[in-house]
Amino acid sequence: MIQFIWQFIQDQILGMKWLNDGIGQGLSAIGFDMNTRLGGSVQFFLYDVIKITILLCVLIFLISYIQSYFPPERSRKILGRFHGIGANILAALLGTVTPFCSCSSIPLFIGFTSAGLPLGVTFSFLISSPMVDLGSLVLLMSIFGAKVAVVYVIVGLIIAVIGGTIIEHMHLEDHVEDFIKQASYVDIAYVSLSYQDRIQYAKEQVIQTFKKVFPYILIGVGLGAMIHNWIPETWIEKILGSENPFGVIFATLVGVPMYADIFGTIPVAEALLAKGAQLGTILSFMMAVTTLSLPSIIMLKKAIKPKLLGVFITICTVGIIVVGYLFNALSALLI
């Protein structure tokens, strides 16, 4: 009974298969042949755009409401109470309820660093924030299932904690730009918000984030529709399937120059999985896009020096590749 209920939640609530069936029936009614590439592409595009938009708005609202309890000043004070690996773990967990992309998490990273928090702790936050969030957990469940989603989040947190710990032990504080270290930090008292204030804040975050993210959703779904209906399955299997032992490395390197968030990469991942790409290879691509996007690296370069930037990129890249091969090895158990 429990398994049936969970399957219903995954298929009909998170996966919204009813929506896909309804769109297919509607397109057929107006003359589309759903067995053609064009019909399949239009159905994929409409279904994924609507599904992701609904999940996006609901998730942002819920996460922003939670986030209203952790403004930057309060987060800094909480992190300041912990030391050692416990602080890294807490920073990584805090990253799960903060901004959805690497570019928006960098200002918080700079603020935490200028406030005097240990460098390794701030990097655990920086790695975790775009790579792992509550939104990614729900969206991954809608496509890959609960096992993959939970293991993905756990592994992402492990990468964030290990990465921050390594950076902490390398004592690279001198490789933070001087203007960050010398920046004055204003200690603003935490203001308790009312229920209505938190609801209003969550609504505003939905509108702002939707405006910023929606173009990437359209691009991602468009690419997904093209992959799903126009690119031969044999091509995907040859490049990203089990036939290519370097597929994980290739997917990671391809993902780095791109800029998107979890909402933009999900439809591409969905299409690649349907075409025979390996699970770990797909997840490596997603992690690379969300964590090591070129715009975020350019922004981060303004705050830290080349050596520290290189260490950060190396740790993330190696961690992502290891995760890819791990998921490929365990895919039979997870899917």
PDB file of N, CA, C and O in Angstrom, residues 56-94:
ATOM      1  N   LEU A  56       8.694  24.672 -10.109  1.00  0.00           N
ATOM      2  CA  LEU A  56       9.570  25.805  -9.804  1.00  0.00           C
ATOM      3  C   LEU A  56       8.891  26.772  -8.846  1.00  0.00           C
ATOM      4  O   LEU A  56       9.454  27.133  -7.799  1.00  0.00           O
ATOM      5  N   CYS A  57       7.671  27.192  -9.181  1.00  0.00           N
ATOM      6  CA  CYS A  57       6.985  28.193  -8.361  1.00  0.00           C
ATOM      7  C   CYS A  57       6.663  27.664  -6.965  1.00  0.00           C
ATOM      8  O   CYS A  57       6.840  28.364  -5.963  1.00  0.00           O
ATOM      9  N   VAL A  58       6.191  26.410  -6.905  1.00  0.00           N
ATOM     10  CA  VAL A  58       5.867  25.825  -5.596  1.00  0.00           C
ATOM     11  C   VAL A  58       7.118  25.678  -4.744  1.00  0.00           C
ATOM     12  O   VAL A  58       7.137  26.042  -3.558  1.00  0.00           O
ATOM     13  N   LEU A  59       8.192  25.163  -5.342  1.00  0.00           N
ATOM     14  CA  LEU A  59       9.435  24.934  -4.597  1.00  0.00           C
ATOM     15  C   LEU A  59      10.061  26.234  -4.133  1.00  0.00           C
ATOM     16  O   LEU A  59      10.519  26.343  -2.991  1.00  0.00           O
ATOM     17  N   ILE A  60      10.108  27.233  -5.007  1.00  0.00           N
ATOM     18  CA  ILE A  60      10.707  28.506  -4.627  1.00  0.00           C
ATOM     19  C   ILE A  60       9.931  29.135  -3.481  1.00  0.00           C
ATOM     20  O   ILE A  60      10.517  29.688  -2.546  1.00  0.00           O
ATOM     21  N   PHE A  61       8.612  29.035  -3.546  1.00  0.00           N
ATOM     22  CA  PHE A  61       7.801  29.597  -2.467  1.00  0.00           C
ATOM     23  C   PHE A  61       8.126  28.923  -1.138  1.00  0.00           C
ATOM     24  O   PHE A  61       8.380  29.589  -0.128  1.00  0.00           O
ATOM     25  N   LEU A  62       8.121  27.585  -1.132  1.00  0.00           N
ATOM     26  CA  LEU A  62       8.378  26.849   0.106  1.00  0.00           C
ATOM     27  C   LEU A  62       9.792  27.073   0.624  1.00  0.00           C
ATOM     28  O   LEU A  62      10.003  27.331   1.818  1.00  0.00           O
ATOM     29  N   ILE A  63      10.770  27.008  -0.297  1.00  0.00           N
ATOM     30  CA  ILE A  63      12.166  27.167   0.120  1.00  0.00           C
ATOM     31  C   ILE A  63      12.434  28.591   0.576  1.00  0.00           C
ATOM     32  O   ILE A  63      13.171  28.822   1.552  1.00  0.00           O
ATOM     33  N   SER A  64      11.836  29.576  -0.097  1.00  0.00           N
ATOM     34  CA  SER A  64      12.035  30.973   0.296  1.00  0.00           C
ATOM     35  C   SER A  64      11.412  31.244   1.656  1.00  0.00           C
ATOM     36  O   SER A  64      11.946  32.026   2.447  1.00  0.00           O
ATOM     37  N   TYR A  65      10.287  30.593   1.933  1.00  0.00           N
ATOM     38  CA  TYR A  65       9.676  30.748   3.257  1.00  0.00           C
ATOM     39  C   TYR A  65      10.626  30.217   4.328  1.00  0.00           C
ATOM     40  O   TYR A  65      10.839  30.862   5.368  1.00  0.00           O
ATOM     41  N   ILE A  66      11.220  29.042   4.077  1.00  0.00           N
ATOM     42  CA  ILE A  66      12.208  28.492   5.011  1.00  0.00           C
ATOM     43  C   ILE A  66      13.419  29.413   5.101  1.00  0.00           C
ATOM     44  O   ILE A  66      13.944  29.688   6.190  1.00  0.00           O
ATOM     45  N   GLN A  67      13.858  29.916   3.937  1.00  0.00           N
ATOM     46  CA  GLN A  67      15.047  30.760   3.886  1.00  0.00           C
ATOM     47  C   GLN A  67      14.857  32.060   4.662  1.00  0.00           C
ATOM     48  O   GLN A  67      15.830  32.658   5.129  1.00  0.00           O
ATOM     49  N   SER A  68      13.607  32.499   4.815  1.00  0.00           N
ATOM     50  CA  SER A  68      13.349  33.747   5.534  1.00  0.00           C
ATOM     51  C   SER A  68      13.782  33.657   6.994  1.00  0.00           C
ATOM     52  O   SER A  68      13.972  34.676   7.660  1.00  0.00           O
ATOM     53  N   TYR A  69      13.946  32.437   7.491  1.00  0.00           N
ATOM     54  CA  TYR A  69      14.433  32.245   8.858  1.00  0.00           C
ATOM     55  C   TYR A  69      15.961  32.298   8.933  1.00  0.00           C
ATOM     56  O   TYR A  69      16.532  32.271  10.016  1.00  0.00           O
ATOM     57  N   PHE A  70      16.631  32.335   7.759  1.00  0.00           N
ATOM     58  CA  PHE A  70      18.091  32.298   7.732  1.00  0.00           C
ATOM     59  C   PHE A  70      18.663  33.419   6.858  1.00  0.00           C
ATOM     60  O   PHE A  70      19.321  33.159   5.852  1.00  0.00           O
ATOM     61  N   PRO A  71      18.400  34.687   7.213  1.00  0.00           N
ATOM     62  CA  PRO A  71      19.027  35.779   6.461  1.00  0.00           C
ATOM     63  C   PRO A  71      20.541  35.732   6.668  1.00  0.00           C
ATOM     64  O   PRO A  71      21.031  35.058   7.595  1.00  0.00           O
ATOM     65  N   PRO A  72      21.331  36.435   5.823  1.00  0.00           N
ATOM     66  CA  PRO A  72      22.794  36.337   5.901  1.00  0.00           C
ATOM     67  C   PRO A  72      23.373  36.565   7.295  1.00  0.00           C
ATOM     68  O   PRO A  72      24.257  35.827   7.726  1.00  0.00           O
ATOM     69  N   GLU A  73      22.856  37.563   8.019  1.00  0.00           N
ATOM     70  CA  GLU A  73      23.425  37.856   9.329  1.00  0.00           C
ATOM     71  C   GLU A  73      23.177  36.723  10.318  1.00  0.00           C
ATOM     72  O   GLU A  73      24.066  36.323  11.065  1.00  0.00           O
ATOM     73  N   ARG A  74      21.979  36.184  10.305  1.00  0.00           N
ATOM     74  CA  ARG A  74      21.679  35.076  11.211  1.00  0.00           C
ATOM     75  C   ARG A  74      22.477  33.836  10.822  1.00  0.00           C
ATOM     76  O   ARG A  74      22.970  33.110  11.691  1.00  0.00           O
ATOM     77  N   SER A  75      22.605  33.591   9.518  1.00  0.00           N
ATOM     78  CA  SER A  75      23.391  32.452   9.044  1.00  0.00           C
ATOM     79  C   SER A  75      24.841  32.578   9.496  1.00  0.00           C
ATOM     80  O   SER A  75      25.472  31.604   9.905  1.00  0.00           O
ATOM     81  N   ARG A  76      25.376  33.789   9.401  1.00  0.00           N
ATOM     82  CA  ARG A  76      26.767  34.010   9.809  1.00  0.00           C
ATOM     83  C   ARG A  76      26.942  33.713  11.293  1.00  0.00           C
ATOM     84  O   ARG A  76      27.920  33.077  11.709  1.00  0.00           O
ATOM     85  N   LYS A  77      25.996  34.156  12.100  1.00  0.00           N
ATOM     86  CA  LYS A  77      26.094  33.932  13.543  1.00  0.00           C
ATOM     87  C   LYS A  77      26.000  32.444  13.878  1.00  0.00           C
ATOM     88  O   LYS A  77      26.715  31.941  14.747  1.00  0.00           O
ATOM     89  N   ILE A  78      25.114  31.744  13.165  1.00  0.00           N
ATOM     90  CA  ILE A  78      24.972  30.299  13.404  1.00  0.00           C
ATOM     91  C   ILE A  78      26.272  29.581  13.044  1.00  0.00           C
ATOM     92  O   ILE A  78      26.782  28.751  13.815  1.00  0.00           O
ATOM     93  N   LEU A  79      26.818  29.897  11.875  1.00  0.00           N
ATOM     94  CA  LEU A  79      28.063  29.244  11.435  1.00  0.00           C
ATOM     95  C   LEU A  79      29.216  29.587  12.361  1.00  0.00           C
ATOM     96  O   LEU A  79      30.111  28.759  12.576  1.00  0.00           O
ATOM     97  N   GLY A  80      29.212  30.808  12.900  1.00  0.00           N
ATOM     98  CA  GLY A  80      30.301  31.236  13.765  1.00  0.00           C
ATOM     99  C   GLY A  80      30.379  30.473  15.081  1.00  0.00           C
ATOM    100  O   GLY A  80      31.409  30.501  15.761  1.00  0.00           O
ATOM    101  N   ARG A  81      29.319  29.776  15.448  1.00  0.00           N
ATOM    102  CA  ARG A  81      29.305  29.027  16.712  1.00  0.00           C
ATOM    103  C   ARG A  81      29.979  27.665  16.595  1.00  0.00           C
ATOM    104  O   ARG A  81      30.245  27.006  17.601  1.00  0.00           O
ATOM    105  N   PHE A  82      30.217  27.227  15.368  1.00  0.00           N
ATOM    106  CA  PHE A  82      30.753  25.887  15.151  1.00  0.00           C
ATOM    107  C   PHE A  82      32.181  25.959  14.618  1.00  0.00           C
ATOM    108  O   PHE A  82      32.590  26.948  14.016  1.00  0.00           O
ATOM    109  N   HIS A  83      32.916  24.887  14.853  1.00  0.00           N
ATOM    110  CA  HIS A  83      34.308  24.829  14.420  1.00  0.00           C
ATOM    111  C   HIS A  83      34.614  23.443  13.862  1.00  0.00           C
ATOM    112  O   HIS A  83      33.903  22.469  14.124  1.00  0.00           O
ATOM    113  N   GLY A  84      35.702  23.374  13.088  1.00  0.00           N
ATOM    114  CA  GLY A  84      36.123  22.095  12.535  1.00  0.00           C
ATOM    115  C   GLY A  84      35.155  21.577  11.491  1.00  0.00           C
ATOM    116  O   GLY A  84      34.424  22.338  10.844  1.00  0.00           O
ATOM    117  N   ILE A  85      35.125  20.256  11.332  1.00  0.00           N
ATOM    118  CA  ILE A  85      34.307  19.654  10.290  1.00  0.00           C
ATOM    119  C   ILE A  85      32.816  19.866  10.552  1.00  0.00           C
ATOM    120  O   ILE A  85      32.010  19.899   9.619  1.00  0.00           O
ATOM    121  N   GLY A  86      32.449  20.074  11.816  1.00  0.00           N
ATOM    122  CA  GLY A  86      31.050  20.364  12.131  1.00  0.00           C
ATOM    123  C   GLY A  86      30.585  21.640  11.457  1.00  0.00           C
ATOM    124  O   GLY A  86      29.451  21.718  10.973  1.00  0.00           O
ATOM    125  N   ALA A  87      31.464  22.645  11.395  1.00  0.00           N
ATOM    126  CA  ALA A  87      31.128  23.896  10.726  1.00  0.00           C
ATOM    127  C   ALA A  87      30.984  23.690   9.223  1.00  0.00           C
ATOM    128  O   ALA A  87      30.111  24.280   8.582  1.00  0.00           O
ATOM    129  N   ASN A  88      31.843  22.825   8.664  1.00  0.00           N
ATOM    130  CA  ASN A  88      31.744  22.535   7.228  1.00  0.00           C
ATOM    131  C   ASN A  88      30.431  21.830   6.895  1.00  0.00           C
ATOM    132  O   ASN A  88      29.792  22.128   5.878  1.00  0.00           O
ATOM    133  N   ILE A  89      30.045  20.878   7.744  1.00  0.00           N
ATOM    134  CA  ILE A  89      28.789  20.153   7.531  1.00  0.00           C
ATOM    135  C   ILE A  89      27.608  21.118   7.612  1.00  0.00           C
ATOM    136  O   ILE A  89      26.699  21.082   6.767  1.00  0.00           O
ATOM    137  N   LEU A  90      27.624  21.988   8.613  1.00  0.00           N
ATOM    138  CA  LEU A  90      26.531  22.937   8.772  1.00  0.00           C
ATOM    139  C   LEU A  90      26.464  23.900   7.589  1.00  0.00           C
ATOM    140  O   LEU A  90      25.384  24.228   7.089  1.00  0.00           O
ATOM    141  N   ALA A  91      27.633  24.356   7.113  1.00  0.00           N
ATOM    142  CA  ALA A  91      27.670  25.271   5.966  1.00  0.00           C
ATOM    143  C   ALA A  91      27.115  24.595   4.713  1.00  0.00           C
ATOM    144  O   ALA A  91      26.374  25.203   3.937  1.00  0.00           O
ATOM    145  N   ALA A  92      27.465  23.323   4.532  1.00  0.00           N
ATOM    146  CA  ALA A  92      26.951  22.577   3.374  1.00  0.00           C
ATOM    147  C   ALA A  92      25.437  22.424   3.474  1.00  0.00           C
ATOM    148  O   ALA A  92      24.711  22.585   2.479  1.00  0.00           O
ATOM    149  N   LEU A  93      24.930  22.122   4.673  1.00  0.00           N
ATOM    150  CA  LEU A  93      23.487  21.994   4.863  1.00  0.00           C
ATOM    151  C   LEU A  93      22.788  23.332   4.654  1.00  0.00           C
ATOM    152  O   LEU A  93      21.696  23.386   4.078  1.00  0.00           O
ATOM    153  N   LEU A  94      23.428  24.409   5.108  1.00  0.00           N
ATOM    154  CA  LEU A  94      22.853  25.738   4.927  1.00  0.00           C
ATOM    155  C   LEU A  94      22.736  26.079   3.440  1.00  0.00           C
ATOM    156  O   LEU A  94      21.800  26.761   3.018  1.00  0.00           O
TER     157      LEU A  94
END
